[in-house]
Coordinates of N, CA and C in Angstrom, one line a residue:
X7 N 6.5 9.3 -35.3 CA 5.8 10.0 -34.2 C 6.6 11.3 -33.9
X8 N 5.8 12.3 -33.8 CA 6.4 13.6 -33.5 C 6.2 13.9 -32.0
X9 N 7.2 14.5 -31.4 CA 7.1 15.0 -30.0 C 7.0 16.5 -30.1
X10 N 6.1 17.0 -29.3 CA 5.8 18.5 -29.2 C 6.1 19.0 -27.8
X11 N 6.8 20.1 -27.8 CA 7.0 20.9 -26.5 C 6.2 22.2 -26.8
X12 N 5.6 22.8 -25.8 CA 5.1 24.1 -26.0 C 5.5 25.0 -24.8
X13 N 5.7 26.3 -25.1 CA 6.1 27.2 -24.1 C 5.5 28.5 -24.4
X14 N 4.6 28.9 -23.5 CA 3.9 30.3 -23.6 C 4.5 31.1 -22.4
X15 N 5.1 32.2 -22.8 CA 5.8 33.0 -21.8 C 4.9 33.9 -21.0
X16 N 3.7 34.0 -21.2 CA 2.7 34.8 -20.4 C 2.9 34.6 -18.9
X17 N 2.8 33.3 -18.5 CA 2.9 33.0 -17.0 C 4.3 33.5 -16.5
X18 N 5.3 33.3 -17.3 CA 6.7 33.7 -16.9 C 6.7 35.2 -16.7
X19 N 6.2 35.9 -17.6 CA 6.2 37.4 -17.5 C 5.4 37.9 -16.3
X20 N 4.3 37.2 -16.1 CA 3.4 37.6 -15.0 C 4.1 37.3 -13.6
X21 N 5.0 36.3 -13.6 CA 5.7 35.9 -12.3 C 6.9 36.8 -12.1
X22 N 7.2 37.8 -12.9 CA 8.3 38.6 -12.7 C 9.5 38.4 -13.6
X23 N 9.4 37.6 -14.6 CA 10.5 37.4 -15.6 C 11.4 36.2 -15.2
X24 N 12.4 36.1 -16.0 CA 13.4 35.0 -15.8 C 14.0 34.8 -14.5
X25 N 14.4 35.8 -13.8 CA 15.1 35.6 -12.5 C 14.2 35.0 -11.4
X26 N 12.9 35.1 -11.6 CA 12.0 34.7 -10.5 C 11.2 33.4 -10.9
X27 N 11.1 33.1 -12.2 CA 10.2 32.0 -12.7 C 10.9 30.7 -12.4
X28 N 10.2 29.9 -11.6 CA 10.7 28.6 -11.3 C 9.7 27.4 -11.3
X29 N 8.4 27.8 -11.6 CA 7.3 26.9 -11.5 C 7.4 26.2 -10.1
X30 N 7.5 24.8 -10.1 CA 7.5 24.1 -8.9 C 8.9 23.6 -8.4
X31 N 9.9 24.2 -9.1 CA 11.3 23.8 -8.8 C 11.8 24.7 -7.7
X32 N 12.8 24.2 -6.9 CA 13.3 25.0 -5.8 C 14.0 26.3 -6.2
X33 N 14.6 26.3 -7.4 CA 15.3 27.5 -8.0 C 15.0 27.6 -9.5
X34 N 15.0 28.8 -10.0 CA 14.8 28.9 -11.5 C 15.7 28.0 -12.3
X35 N 16.9 27.9 -12.0 CA 17.9 27.2 -12.9 C 17.5 25.7 -13.0
X36 N 16.9 25.1 -12.0 CA 16.4 23.7 -12.2 C 15.3 23.6 -13.1
X37 N 14.4 24.6 -13.2 CA 13.4 24.6 -14.2 C 14.0 24.6 -15.6
X38 N 15.0 25.4 -15.9 CA 15.6 25.4 -17.2 C 16.4 24.2 -17.5
X39 N 17.1 23.6 -16.4 CA 17.8 22.4 -16.6 C 16.8 21.3 -17.1
X40 N 15.6 21.3 -16.5 CA 14.6 20.3 -16.8 C 14.3 20.4 -18.3
X41 N 14.1 21.7 -18.8 CA 13.8 21.8 -20.3 C 14.9 21.3 -21.1
X42 N 16.2 21.6 -20.7 CA 17.3 21.1 -21.5 C 17.3 19.6 -21.6
X43 N 17.1 18.9 -20.4 CA 17.1 17.5 -20.4 C 15.9 16.9 -21.2
X44 N 14.7 17.5 -21.0 CA 13.5 17.0 -21.7 C 13.7 17.1 -23.2
X45 N 14.1 18.3 -23.7 CA 14.3 18.4 -25.2 C 15.4 17.6 -25.7
X46 N 16.5 17.5 -25.0 CA 17.6 16.6 -25.4 C 17.2 15.2 -25.5
X47 N 16.6 14.6 -24.5 CA 16.2 13.2 -24.5 C 15.1 13.0 -25.5
X48 N 14.2 13.9 -25.7 CA 13.1 13.7 -26.7 C 13.8 13.6 -28.1
X49 N 14.7 14.5 -28.4 CA 15.4 14.5 -29.6 C 16.2 13.2 -29.8
X50 N 16.9 12.8 -28.8 CA 17.7 11.6 -28.8 C 16.8 10.3 -29.1
X51 N 15.7 10.2 -28.5 CA 14.8 9.1 -28.6 C 13.9 9.1 -29.9
X52 N 13.4 10.3 -30.2 CA 12.4 10.4 -31.3 C 12.9 11.1 -32.5
X53 N 13.9 12.0 -32.3 CA 14.4 12.8 -33.5 C 13.6 14.0 -33.8
X54 N 12.3 13.8 -34.1 CA 11.4 14.9 -34.5 C 10.8 15.5 -33.3
X55 N 11.3 16.7 -33.0 CA 10.7 17.4 -31.8 C 10.4 18.9 -32.2
X56 N 9.1 19.2 -32.1 CA 8.7 20.5 -32.5 C 8.5 21.4 -31.2
X57 N 8.8 22.7 -31.3 CA 8.5 23.6 -30.3 C 7.4 24.6 -30.8
X58 N 6.3 24.7 -30.0 CA 5.3 25.7 -30.3 C 5.4 26.7 -29.2
X59 N 5.7 28.0 -29.6 CA 6.0 29.0 -28.6 C 5.6 30.4 -29.1
X60 N 6.1 31.4 -28.3 CA 6.0 32.8 -28.7 C 7.4 33.3 -29.0
X61 N 7.5 34.6 -29.4 CA 8.8 35.1 -29.7 C 9.8 35.0 -28.6
X62 N 9.3 35.3 -27.4 CA 10.2 35.2 -26.2 C 10.7 33.8 -26.0
X63 N 9.8 32.8 -26.1 CA 10.2 31.4 -26.0 C 11.2 31.0 -27.0
X64 N 11.0 31.4 -28.3 CA 11.9 31.0 -29.3 C 13.3 31.6 -29.0
X65 N 13.4 32.9 -28.7 CA 14.7 33.5 -28.4 C 15.3 32.7 -27.2
X66 N 14.6 32.4 -26.2 CA 15.2 31.8 -25.0 C 15.6 30.3 -25.3
X67 N 14.6 29.5 -25.7 CA 14.9 28.1 -25.9 C 15.7 27.7 -27.1
X68 N 15.5 28.4 -28.2 CA 16.3 28.1 -29.4 C 17.5 28.9 -29.5
X69 N 17.4 30.2 -29.4 CA 18.6 31.1 -29.7 C 19.6 31.1 -28.5
X70 N 19.1 31.1 -27.3 CA 20.0 31.2 -26.1 C 20.4 29.8 -25.6
X71 N 19.4 28.9 -25.3 CA 19.7 27.6 -24.8 C 20.1 26.6 -25.9
X72 N 19.8 26.9 -27.1 CA 20.1 26.1 -28.3 C 19.6 24.6 -28.1
X73 N 18.3 24.5 -27.7 CA 17.7 23.2 -27.6 C 17.5 22.6 -29.0
X74 N 17.6 21.3 -29.1 CA 17.6 20.7 -30.4 C 16.2 20.4 -31.1
X75 N 15.5 21.5 -31.3 CA 14.2 21.3 -32.0 C 14.3 21.2 -33.5
X76 N 13.6 20.3 -34.1 CA 13.6 20.1 -35.5 C 12.8 21.1 -36.2
X77 N 11.8 21.7 -35.5 CA 10.9 22.7 -36.1 C 10.4 23.6 -35.0
X78 N 10.2 24.9 -35.3 CA 9.7 25.8 -34.3 C 8.5 26.6 -35.0
X79 N 7.4 26.6 -34.2 CA 6.2 27.3 -34.7 C 5.9 28.4 -33.7
X80 N 6.1 29.6 -34.1 CA 5.7 30.8 -33.3 C 4.3 31.1 -33.5
X81 N 3.5 30.6 -32.5 CA 2.0 30.7 -32.6 C 1.4 31.2 -31.3
X82 N 2.2 31.5 -30.3 CA 1.6 31.8 -29.0 C 1.8 33.3 -28.6
X83 N 2.1 34.1 -29.5 CA 2.2 35.6 -29.2 C 0.8 36.1 -29.0
X84 N 0.6 37.0 -28.1 CA -0.6 37.7 -27.8 C -1.8 36.8 -27.6
X85 N -1.6 35.8 -26.8 CA -2.7 34.9 -26.4 C -3.7 35.7 -25.5
X86 N -5.0 35.8 -25.8 CA -5.9 36.5 -25.1 C -6.5 35.8 -23.9
X87 N -5.5 35.4 -23.0 CA -5.9 34.6 -21.8 C -5.2 35.1 -20.6
X88 N -5.8 34.9 -19.5 CA -5.1 35.2 -18.2 C -3.9 34.3 -18.0
X89 N -2.7 34.9 -17.6 CA -1.5 34.0 -17.4 C -1.7 32.9 -16.4
X90 N -2.7 33.0 -15.5 CA -3.0 32.0 -14.6 C -3.5 30.7 -15.3
X91 N -3.9 30.8 -16.5 CA -4.3 29.7 -17.3 C -3.1 29.1 -18.0
X92 N -2.1 28.7 -17.2 CA -0.8 28.4 -17.8 C -0.8 27.3 -18.8
X93 N -1.8 26.4 -18.8 CA -1.9 25.3 -19.8 C -2.5 25.8 -21.1
X94 N -2.9 27.0 -21.2 CA -3.6 27.5 -22.4 C -2.8 27.3 -23.7
X95 N -1.5 27.6 -23.6 CA -0.6 27.4 -24.7 C -0.5 26.0 -25.2
X96 N -0.6 25.0 -24.2 CA -0.6 23.6 -24.6 C -1.8 23.3 -25.5
X97 N -3.0 23.8 -25.1 CA -4.2 23.5 -25.8 C -4.1 24.1 -27.2
X98 N -3.5 25.2 -27.4 CA -3.3 25.8 -28.8 C -2.3 24.9 -29.5
X99 N -1.3 24.4 -28.9 CA -0.3 23.5 -29.6 C -1.0 22.2 -30.0
X100 N -1.8 21.7 -29.2 CA -2.5 20.4 -29.6 C -3.3 20.7 -30.9
X101 N -4.0 21.8 -30.9 CA -4.9 22.1 -32.0 C -4.2 22.4 -33.3
X102 N -2.9 22.7 -33.2 CA -2.1 23.0 -34.4 C -1.6 21.7 -35.1
X103 N -1.7 20.6 -34.4 CA -1.1 19.4 -35.0 C -1.9 18.8 -36.1
X104 N -1.2 18.3 -37.1 CA -1.9 17.7 -38.3 C -1.6 16.2 -38.5
X105 N -0.7 15.7 -37.6 CA -0.3 14.3 -37.7 C -0.1 13.8 -36.3
X106 N 0.0 12.4 -36.1 CA 0.1 11.9 -34.8 C 1.3 12.5 -34.0
X107 N 1.1 12.8 -32.7 CA 2.1 13.5 -31.9 C 1.8 13.1 -30.5
X108 N 2.9 13.3 -29.7 CA 2.7 13.4 -28.2 C 3.3 14.7 -27.7
X109 N 2.5 15.4 -27.0 CA 3.0 16.7 -26.4 C 3.5 16.2 -25.0
X110 N 4.7 16.7 -24.7 CA 5.3 16.4 -23.4 C 5.7 17.7 -22.7
X111 N 5.5 17.7 -21.4 CA 5.9 18.9 -20.6 C 7.4 19.0 -20.5
X112 N 7.9 20.1 -20.1 CA 9.3 20.4 -20.0 C 9.9 19.6 -18.8
X113 N 9.1 18.9 -18.0 CA 9.7 18.1 -16.9 C 9.4 16.6 -17.2
X114 N 9.2 16.2 -18.5 CA 9.1 14.8 -18.9 C 10.3 14.4 -19.6
X115 N 10.9 13.3 -19.1 CA 12.2 12.9 -19.7 C 12.0 11.5 -20.3
X116 N 12.2 11.4 -21.6 CA 12.0 10.1 -22.3 C 13.3 9.4 -22.5
X117 N 13.5 8.3 -21.8 CA 14.7 7.6 -21.8 C 14.6 6.5 -23.0
X118 N 13.4 6.2 -23.3 CA 13.2 5.3 -24.5 C 11.8 5.6 -25.1
X119 N 11.5 5.0 -26.2 CA 10.2 5.3 -26.8 C 9.1 4.9 -25.9
X120 N 8.0 5.5 -26.1 CA 6.8 5.2 -25.4 C 6.3 3.8 -25.8
X121 N 5.6 3.0 -25.0 CA 5.2 1.7 -25.5 C 4.4 1.8 -26.8
X122 N 4.6 0.7 -27.6 CA 3.9 0.7 -28.9 C 2.4 0.8 -28.8
X123 N 1.8 0.2 -27.8 CA 0.3 0.3 -27.6 C -0.1 1.7 -27.3
X124 N 0.7 2.4 -26.6 CA 0.5 3.8 -26.2 C 0.6 4.7 -27.5
X125 N 1.7 4.5 -28.3 CA 1.9 5.2 -29.5 C 0.8 5.0 -30.5
X126 N 0.3 3.8 -30.6 CA -0.7 3.4 -31.6 C -2.2 3.6 -31.1
X127 N -2.4 4.1 -29.9 CA -3.7 4.3 -29.4 C -4.3 5.6 -30.1
X128 N -5.6 5.6 -30.1 CA -6.3 6.8 -30.7 C -6.0 8.1 -29.9
X129 N -5.9 7.9 -28.6 CA -5.6 9.0 -27.6 C -4.8 8.4 -26.5
X130 N -3.8 9.1 -26.0 CA -3.1 8.6 -24.8 C -2.8 9.7 -23.9
X131 N -2.8 9.5 -22.6 CA -2.5 10.5 -21.6 C -1.6 9.8 -20.5
X132 N -0.8 10.7 -19.8 CA 0.2 10.2 -18.9 C -0.4 9.3 -17.8
X133 N -1.5 9.7 -17.2 CA -2.1 8.9 -16.1 C -3.5 9.5 -15.8
X134 N -4.3 8.6 -15.2 CA -5.6 9.0 -14.7 C -5.5 9.5 -13.3
X135 N -6.2 10.5 -12.9 CA -6.1 11.0 -11.6 C -7.6 11.3 -11.1
X136 N -7.8 10.9 -9.8 CA -9.2 11.1 -9.3 C -9.4 12.6 -9.0
X137 N -10.6 13.0 -9.3 CA -11.0 14.4 -9.1 C -11.7 14.5 -7.8
X138 N -11.3 15.5 -7.0 CA -12.0 15.7 -5.7 C -12.0 17.1 -5.4
X139 N -13.2 17.8 -5.4 CA -13.3 19.2 -5.1 C -14.4 19.3 -4.0
X140 N -14.1 18.9 -2.8 CA -15.2 18.9 -1.8 C -15.8 20.3 -1.5
X141 N -15.1 21.4 -1.7 CA -15.6 22.7 -1.4 C -16.5 23.2 -2.6
X142 N -16.0 22.8 -3.8 CA -16.7 23.4 -5.0 C -17.7 22.5 -5.7
X143 N -17.7 21.2 -5.3 CA -18.6 20.3 -6.0 C -17.7 19.4 -7.0
X144 N -18.4 18.9 -8.0 CA -17.7 18.0 -8.9 C -17.0 18.8 -10.0
X145 N -16.3 18.1 -10.9 CA -15.5 18.7 -12.0 C -16.4 19.6 -12.9
X146 N -17.6 19.3 -13.2 CA -18.4 20.1 -14.0 C -18.7 21.4 -13.4
X147 N -19.0 21.4 -12.1 CA -19.2 22.7 -11.4 C -18.0 23.6 -11.4
X148 N -16.8 23.0 -11.2 CA -15.6 23.7 -11.2 C -15.3 24.4 -12.6
X149 N -15.5 23.6 -13.6 CA -15.3 24.1 -15.0 C -16.3 25.2 -15.3
X150 N -17.5 25.0 -14.9 CA -18.6 26.0 -15.1 C -18.2 27.3 -14.4
X151 N -17.7 27.2 -13.2 CA -17.3 28.4 -12.5 C -16.1 29.1 -13.2
X152 N -15.1 28.3 -13.6 CA -14.0 28.9 -14.3 C -14.4 29.6 -15.6
X153 N -15.3 28.9 -16.4 CA -15.8 29.5 -17.6 C -16.5 30.8 -17.3
X154 N -17.3 30.9 -16.3 CA -18.0 32.1 -15.9 C -17.0 33.2 -15.6
X155 N -16.0 32.9 -14.8 CA -15.1 33.9 -14.3 C -14.2 34.4 -15.4
X156 N -13.8 33.5 -16.4 CA -13.0 33.9 -17.5 C -13.8 34.2 -18.8
X157 N -15.1 34.2 -18.7 CA -15.9 34.6 -19.8 C -15.8 33.7 -21.0
X158 N -15.8 32.4 -20.7 CA -15.7 31.4 -21.8 C -17.0 30.6 -21.9
X159 N -17.2 30.1 -23.1 CA -18.4 29.2 -23.3 C -17.9 27.8 -23.2
X160 N -18.7 26.9 -22.6 CA -18.4 25.5 -22.5 C -19.0 24.8 -23.8
X161 N -18.1 24.0 -24.5 CA -18.7 23.2 -25.6 C -19.7 22.2 -25.0
X162 N -20.7 21.8 -25.8 CA -21.7 20.9 -25.3 C -21.1 19.5 -24.9
X163 N -20.0 19.1 -25.6 CA -19.4 17.9 -25.3 C -18.8 17.9 -23.8
X164 N -18.4 19.0 -23.3 CA -17.9 19.1 -21.9 C -19.1 18.8 -21.0
X165 N -20.2 19.3 -21.3 CA -21.4 19.1 -20.4 C -21.7 17.6 -20.3
X166 N -21.5 16.9 -21.4 CA -21.8 15.4 -21.4 C -20.7 14.6 -20.7
X167 N -19.4 15.1 -20.8 CA -18.3 14.3 -20.4 C -17.7 14.7 -19.1
X168 N -17.9 15.8 -18.6 CA -17.3 16.3 -17.3 C -17.9 15.7 -16.0
X169 N -19.1 15.2 -16.0 CA -19.6 14.7 -14.7 C -18.8 13.6 -14.1
X170 N -17.8 13.1 -14.8 CA -17.0 11.9 -14.2 C -16.1 12.4 -13.1
X171 N -15.6 11.4 -12.4 CA -14.7 11.7 -11.3 C -13.2 11.5 -11.6
X172 N -12.8 11.5 -12.8 CA -11.5 11.2 -13.2 C -11.0 12.3 -14.2
X173 N -9.8 12.7 -14.0 CA -9.1 13.6 -15.0 C -7.9 12.9 -15.5
X174 N -7.3 13.4 -16.5 CA -6.1 12.8 -17.1 C -4.9 13.8 -17.1
X175 N -3.8 13.4 -16.5 CA -2.7 14.2 -16.4 C -2.1 14.4 -17.8
X176 N -1.9 15.7 -18.2 CA -1.5 16.0 -19.6 C 0.0 16.2 -19.6
X177 N 0.8 15.7 -18.7 CA 2.3 15.7 -18.8 C 2.7 15.1 -20.1
X178 N 2.1 14.0 -20.5 CA 2.2 13.4 -21.8 C 0.8 13.2 -22.4
X179 N 0.5 13.8 -23.5 CA -0.8 13.7 -24.1 C -0.7 13.7 -25.6
X180 N -1.4 12.8 -26.3 CA -1.4 12.9 -27.7 C -2.4 11.9 -28.3

């Protein structure tokens, strides 16, 4: 089983660069400590950890922080997406995989292997979460609005599958 991290620097650059980028952490350094722990534990537990990133991310995570990735794929340069779509890089990373994998976020810490039933499932996600958008309507309406605002086309499968009231947290997905 391969573990995949992805890092697209577009949101970081839009937030003012390294000194200001902290995501949801109280200070930027804790965000980077999280990446160090996540990559280190994933390597310790699984061994095979791939990074999908852009040139900036490779320099930062591999050259400067020296995180223990077994392979690095620079595939996220010049993404034609708004940096507010911070998960876009993850979607590209998923699409590049050719064998079973779990993508984990930089704030996921693996202390042991994922359960065998999870590893052997056709698809697995971190957790189910109820969707509630009282102002905007249901999930399909929200996605339609986003698609319109960002100039995207919705695949027909989304039209069939989005009317549900549950989403899946992609902190761990594979």
